[in-house]
PDB file of C-alpha atoms and ligand atoms in Angstrom:
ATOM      1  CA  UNK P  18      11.825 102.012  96.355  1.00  0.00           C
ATOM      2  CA  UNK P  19      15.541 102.596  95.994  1.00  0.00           C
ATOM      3  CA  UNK P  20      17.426 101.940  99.409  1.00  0.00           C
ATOM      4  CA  UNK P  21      19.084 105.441  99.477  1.00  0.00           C
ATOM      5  CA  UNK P  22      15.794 106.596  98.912  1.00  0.00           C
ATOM      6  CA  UNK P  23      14.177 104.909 101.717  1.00  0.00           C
ATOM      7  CA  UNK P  24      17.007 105.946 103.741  1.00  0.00           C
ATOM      8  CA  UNK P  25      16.506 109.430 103.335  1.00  0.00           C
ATOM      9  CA  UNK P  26      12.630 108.939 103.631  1.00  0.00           C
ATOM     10  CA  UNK P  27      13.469 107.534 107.202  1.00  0.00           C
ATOM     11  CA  UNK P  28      15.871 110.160 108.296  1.00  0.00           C
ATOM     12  CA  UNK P  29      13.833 113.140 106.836  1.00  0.00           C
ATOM     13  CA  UNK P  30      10.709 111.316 109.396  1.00  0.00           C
ATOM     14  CA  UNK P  31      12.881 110.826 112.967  1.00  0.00           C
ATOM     15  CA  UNK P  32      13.954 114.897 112.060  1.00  0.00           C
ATOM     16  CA  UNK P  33       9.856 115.218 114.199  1.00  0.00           C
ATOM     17  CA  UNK P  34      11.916 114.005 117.335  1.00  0.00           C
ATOM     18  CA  UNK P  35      14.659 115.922 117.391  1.00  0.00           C
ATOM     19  CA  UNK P  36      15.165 117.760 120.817  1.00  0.00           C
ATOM     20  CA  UNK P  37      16.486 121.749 119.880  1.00  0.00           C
ATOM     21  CA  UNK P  38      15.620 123.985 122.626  1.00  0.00           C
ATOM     22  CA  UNK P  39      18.854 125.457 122.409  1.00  0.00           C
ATOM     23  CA  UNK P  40      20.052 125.378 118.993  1.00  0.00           C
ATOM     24  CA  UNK P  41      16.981 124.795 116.866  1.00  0.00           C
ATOM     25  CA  UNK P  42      19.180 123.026 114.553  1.00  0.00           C
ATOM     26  CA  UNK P  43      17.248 119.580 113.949  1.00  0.00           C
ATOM     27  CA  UNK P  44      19.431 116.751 112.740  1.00  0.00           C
ATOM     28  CA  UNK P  45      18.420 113.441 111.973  1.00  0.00           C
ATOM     29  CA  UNK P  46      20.207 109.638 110.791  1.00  0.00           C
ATOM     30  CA  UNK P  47      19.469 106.699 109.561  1.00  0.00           C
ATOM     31  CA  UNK P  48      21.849 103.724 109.515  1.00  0.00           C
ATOM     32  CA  UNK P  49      21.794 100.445 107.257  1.00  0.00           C
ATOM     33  CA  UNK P  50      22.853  97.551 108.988  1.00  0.00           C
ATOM     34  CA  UNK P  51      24.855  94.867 106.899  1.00  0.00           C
ATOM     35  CA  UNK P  52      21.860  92.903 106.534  1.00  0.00           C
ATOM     36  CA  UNK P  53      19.510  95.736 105.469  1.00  0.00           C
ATOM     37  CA  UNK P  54      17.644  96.938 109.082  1.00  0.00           C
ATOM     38  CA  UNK P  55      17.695 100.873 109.113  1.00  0.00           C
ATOM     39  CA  UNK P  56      17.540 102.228 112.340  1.00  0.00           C
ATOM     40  CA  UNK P  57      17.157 106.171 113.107  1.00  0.00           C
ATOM     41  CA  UNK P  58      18.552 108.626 115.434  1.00  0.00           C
ATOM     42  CA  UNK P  59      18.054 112.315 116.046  1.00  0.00           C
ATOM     43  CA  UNK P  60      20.129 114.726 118.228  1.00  0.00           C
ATOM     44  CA  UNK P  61      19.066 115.129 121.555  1.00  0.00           C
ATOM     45  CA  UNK P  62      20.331 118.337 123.538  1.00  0.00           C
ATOM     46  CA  UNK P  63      20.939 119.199 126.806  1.00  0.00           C
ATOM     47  CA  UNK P  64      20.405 122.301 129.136  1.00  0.00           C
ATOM     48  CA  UNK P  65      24.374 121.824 129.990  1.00  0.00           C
ATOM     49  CA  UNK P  66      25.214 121.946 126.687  1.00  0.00           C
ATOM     50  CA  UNK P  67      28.083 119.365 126.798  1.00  0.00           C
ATOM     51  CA  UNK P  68      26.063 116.160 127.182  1.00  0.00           C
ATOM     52  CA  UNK P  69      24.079 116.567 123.891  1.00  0.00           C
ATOM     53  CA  UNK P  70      24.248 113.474 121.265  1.00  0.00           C
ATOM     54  CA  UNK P  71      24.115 114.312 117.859  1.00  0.00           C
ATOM     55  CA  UNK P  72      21.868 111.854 115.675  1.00  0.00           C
ATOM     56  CA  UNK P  73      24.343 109.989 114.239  1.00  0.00           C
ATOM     57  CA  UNK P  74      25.449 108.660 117.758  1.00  0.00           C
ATOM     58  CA  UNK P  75      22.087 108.043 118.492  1.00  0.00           C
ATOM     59  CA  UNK P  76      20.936 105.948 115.637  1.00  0.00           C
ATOM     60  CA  UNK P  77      24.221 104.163 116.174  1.00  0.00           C
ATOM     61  CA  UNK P  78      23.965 103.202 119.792  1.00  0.00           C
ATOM     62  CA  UNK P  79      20.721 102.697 119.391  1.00  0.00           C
ATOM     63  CA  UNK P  80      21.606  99.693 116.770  1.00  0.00           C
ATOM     64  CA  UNK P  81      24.663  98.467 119.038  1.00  0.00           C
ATOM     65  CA  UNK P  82      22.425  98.092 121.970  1.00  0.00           C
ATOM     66  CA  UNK P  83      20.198  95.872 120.386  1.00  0.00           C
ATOM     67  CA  UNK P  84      22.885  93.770 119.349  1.00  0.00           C
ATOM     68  CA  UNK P  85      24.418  95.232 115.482  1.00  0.00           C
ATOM     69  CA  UNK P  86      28.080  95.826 115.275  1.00  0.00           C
ATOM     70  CA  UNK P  87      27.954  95.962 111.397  1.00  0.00           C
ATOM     71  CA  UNK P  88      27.100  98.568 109.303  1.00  0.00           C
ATOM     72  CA  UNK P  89      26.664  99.349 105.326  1.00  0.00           C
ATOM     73  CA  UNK P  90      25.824 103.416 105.481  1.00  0.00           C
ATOM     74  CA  UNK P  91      24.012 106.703 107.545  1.00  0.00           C
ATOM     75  CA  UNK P  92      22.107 108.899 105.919  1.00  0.00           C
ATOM     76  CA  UNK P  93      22.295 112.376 107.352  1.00  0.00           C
ATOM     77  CA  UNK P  94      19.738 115.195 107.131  1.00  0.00           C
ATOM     78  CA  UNK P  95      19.089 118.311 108.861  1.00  0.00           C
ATOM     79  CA  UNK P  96      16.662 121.505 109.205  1.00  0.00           C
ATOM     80  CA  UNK P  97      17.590 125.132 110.984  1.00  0.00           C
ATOM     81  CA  UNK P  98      15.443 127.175 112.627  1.00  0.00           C
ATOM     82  CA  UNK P  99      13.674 128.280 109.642  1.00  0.00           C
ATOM     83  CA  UNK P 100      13.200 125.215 108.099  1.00  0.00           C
ATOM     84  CA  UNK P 101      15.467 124.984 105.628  1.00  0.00           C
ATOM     85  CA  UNK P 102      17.589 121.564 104.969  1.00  0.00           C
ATOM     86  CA  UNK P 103      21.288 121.550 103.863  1.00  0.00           C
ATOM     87  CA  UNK P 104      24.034 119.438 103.351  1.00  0.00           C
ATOM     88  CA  UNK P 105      24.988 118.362 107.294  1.00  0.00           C
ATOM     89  CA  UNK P 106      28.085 116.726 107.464  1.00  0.00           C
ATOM     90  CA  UNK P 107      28.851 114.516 110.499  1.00  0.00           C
ATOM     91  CA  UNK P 108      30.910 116.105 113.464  1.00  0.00           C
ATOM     92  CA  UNK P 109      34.345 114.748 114.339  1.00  0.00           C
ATOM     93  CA  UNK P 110      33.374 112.775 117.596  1.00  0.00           C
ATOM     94  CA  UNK P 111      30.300 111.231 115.014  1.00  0.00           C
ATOM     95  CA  UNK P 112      33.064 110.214 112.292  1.00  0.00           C
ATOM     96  CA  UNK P 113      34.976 108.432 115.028  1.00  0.00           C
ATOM     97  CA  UNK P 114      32.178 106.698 116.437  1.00  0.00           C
ATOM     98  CA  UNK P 115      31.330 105.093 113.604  1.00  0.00           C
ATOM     99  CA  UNK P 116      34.784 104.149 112.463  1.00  0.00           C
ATOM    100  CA  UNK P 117      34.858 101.463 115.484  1.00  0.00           C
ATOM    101  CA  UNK P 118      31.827  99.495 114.088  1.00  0.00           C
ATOM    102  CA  UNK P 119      32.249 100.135 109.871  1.00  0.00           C
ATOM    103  CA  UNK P 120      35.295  99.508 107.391  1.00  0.00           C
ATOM    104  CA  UNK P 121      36.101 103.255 106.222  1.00  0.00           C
ATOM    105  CA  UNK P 122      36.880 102.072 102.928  1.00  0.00           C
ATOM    106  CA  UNK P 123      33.405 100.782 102.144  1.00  0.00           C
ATOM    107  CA  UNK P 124      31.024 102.392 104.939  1.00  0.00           C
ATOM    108  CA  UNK P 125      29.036 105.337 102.703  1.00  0.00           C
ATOM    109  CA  UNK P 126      28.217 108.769 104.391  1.00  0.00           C
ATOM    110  CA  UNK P 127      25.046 110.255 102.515  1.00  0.00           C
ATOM    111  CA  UNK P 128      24.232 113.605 103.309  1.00  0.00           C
ATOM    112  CA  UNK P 129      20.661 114.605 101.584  1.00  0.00           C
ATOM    113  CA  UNK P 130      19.197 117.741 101.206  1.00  0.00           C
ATOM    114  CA  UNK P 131      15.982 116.320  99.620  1.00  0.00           C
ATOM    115  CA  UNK P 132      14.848 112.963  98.643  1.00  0.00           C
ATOM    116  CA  UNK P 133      16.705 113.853  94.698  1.00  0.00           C
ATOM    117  CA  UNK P 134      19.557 115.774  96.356  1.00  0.00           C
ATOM    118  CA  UNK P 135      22.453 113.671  98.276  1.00  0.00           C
ATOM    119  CA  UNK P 136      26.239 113.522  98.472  1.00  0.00           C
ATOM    120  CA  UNK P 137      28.006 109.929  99.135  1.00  0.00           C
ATOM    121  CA  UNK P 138      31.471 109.763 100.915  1.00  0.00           C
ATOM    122  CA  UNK P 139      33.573 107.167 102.517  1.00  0.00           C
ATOM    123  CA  UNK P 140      34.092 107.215 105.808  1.00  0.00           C
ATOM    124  CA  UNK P 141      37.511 106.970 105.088  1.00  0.00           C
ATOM    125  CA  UNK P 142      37.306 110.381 102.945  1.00  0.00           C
ATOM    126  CA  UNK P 143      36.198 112.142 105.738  1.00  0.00           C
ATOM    127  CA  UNK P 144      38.481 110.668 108.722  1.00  0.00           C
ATOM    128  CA  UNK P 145      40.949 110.183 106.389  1.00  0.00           C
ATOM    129  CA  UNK P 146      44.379 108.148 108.809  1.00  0.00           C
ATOM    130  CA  UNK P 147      41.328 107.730 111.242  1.00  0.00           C
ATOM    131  CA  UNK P 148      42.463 105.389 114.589  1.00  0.00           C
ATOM    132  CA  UNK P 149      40.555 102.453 115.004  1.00  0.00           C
ATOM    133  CA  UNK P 150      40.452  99.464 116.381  1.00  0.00           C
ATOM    134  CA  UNK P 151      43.160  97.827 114.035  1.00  0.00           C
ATOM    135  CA  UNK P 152      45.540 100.141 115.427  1.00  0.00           C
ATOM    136  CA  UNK P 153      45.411  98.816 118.937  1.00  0.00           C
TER     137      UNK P 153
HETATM  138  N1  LIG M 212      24.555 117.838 115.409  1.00  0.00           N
HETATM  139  C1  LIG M 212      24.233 116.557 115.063  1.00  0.00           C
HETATM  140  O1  LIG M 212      23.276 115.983 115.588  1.00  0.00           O
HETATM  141  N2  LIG M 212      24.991 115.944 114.127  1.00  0.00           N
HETATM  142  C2  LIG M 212      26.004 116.544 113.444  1.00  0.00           C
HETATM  143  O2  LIG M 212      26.637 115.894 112.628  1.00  0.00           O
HETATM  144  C3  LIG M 212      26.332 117.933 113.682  1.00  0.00           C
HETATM  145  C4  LIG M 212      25.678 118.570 114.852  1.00  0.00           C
HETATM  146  C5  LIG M 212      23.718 118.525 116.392  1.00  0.00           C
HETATM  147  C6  LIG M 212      24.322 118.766 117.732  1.00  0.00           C
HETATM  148  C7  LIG M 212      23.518 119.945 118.219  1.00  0.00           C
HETATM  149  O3  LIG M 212      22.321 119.472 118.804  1.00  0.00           O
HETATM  150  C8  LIG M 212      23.162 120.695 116.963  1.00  0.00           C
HETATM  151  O4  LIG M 212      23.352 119.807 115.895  1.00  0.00           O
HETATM  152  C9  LIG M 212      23.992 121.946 116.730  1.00  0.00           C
HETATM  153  O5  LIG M 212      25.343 121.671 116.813  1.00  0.00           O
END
């Protein structure tokens, strides 16, 4: 099976543990380590609203807490209320997140709609001047 494929396989399966009470907008991740592992994420909310972690963070601390600091892609997939999946681009805090553990010019951002229907992106197109830790 194609990687991308198996990718969005994996994401489209962790979207089951998302936790929407509020929102009822499921997203899930998964993210490619440089040496192939995919780990997955989904966005777990909160009753205060403000403490919610979107799946991209998840999947991601998820892999730095078991000891990965190097990353090849996250795939990104979601489903509303009615079940329907769209294109579910990663939020500002997400983008910056991941620019402290990828290289922006190489790190890929696929957003799928269906196993056939994805968008790729560089980091670096979508936090385009982002600060990292090269600036410090
Ligand atoms: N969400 C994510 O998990 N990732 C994104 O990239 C965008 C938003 C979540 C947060 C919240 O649980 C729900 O989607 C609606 O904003």
């Amino acid at each position: 099976m194609k990687l991308v494929q198996e990718m969005i396989r994996k994401a489209f399966d962790s979207l089951k543990y998302a936790y929407t009470p509020y929102s009822h907008f499921k997203v899930a991740a998964s993210l490619l380590t440089e040496d192939g592992k995919i780990y997955t994420g989904c966005n777990i909310e909160n009753a205060a609203y403000s403490p919610t972690n979107c799946a991209e963070r998840t999947a991601v601390f998820k892999a730095v807490s078991e000891g990965e600091r190097h990353f090849q892609a996250i795939c990104i997939v979601n489903e509303d209320a009615v079940g329907n999946h769209d294109y579910c681009p990663p939020c500002g805090v997400c983008r910056q997140v991941l620019m402290e553990f990828t290289d922006p010019e190489k790190f890929q951002v696929i957003l799928a709609k269906s196993g056939n229907e994805y968008q790729v992106y560089t980091l670096a197109e979508l936090l385009p001047l982002g600060f990292g830790p090269g600036n410090l």
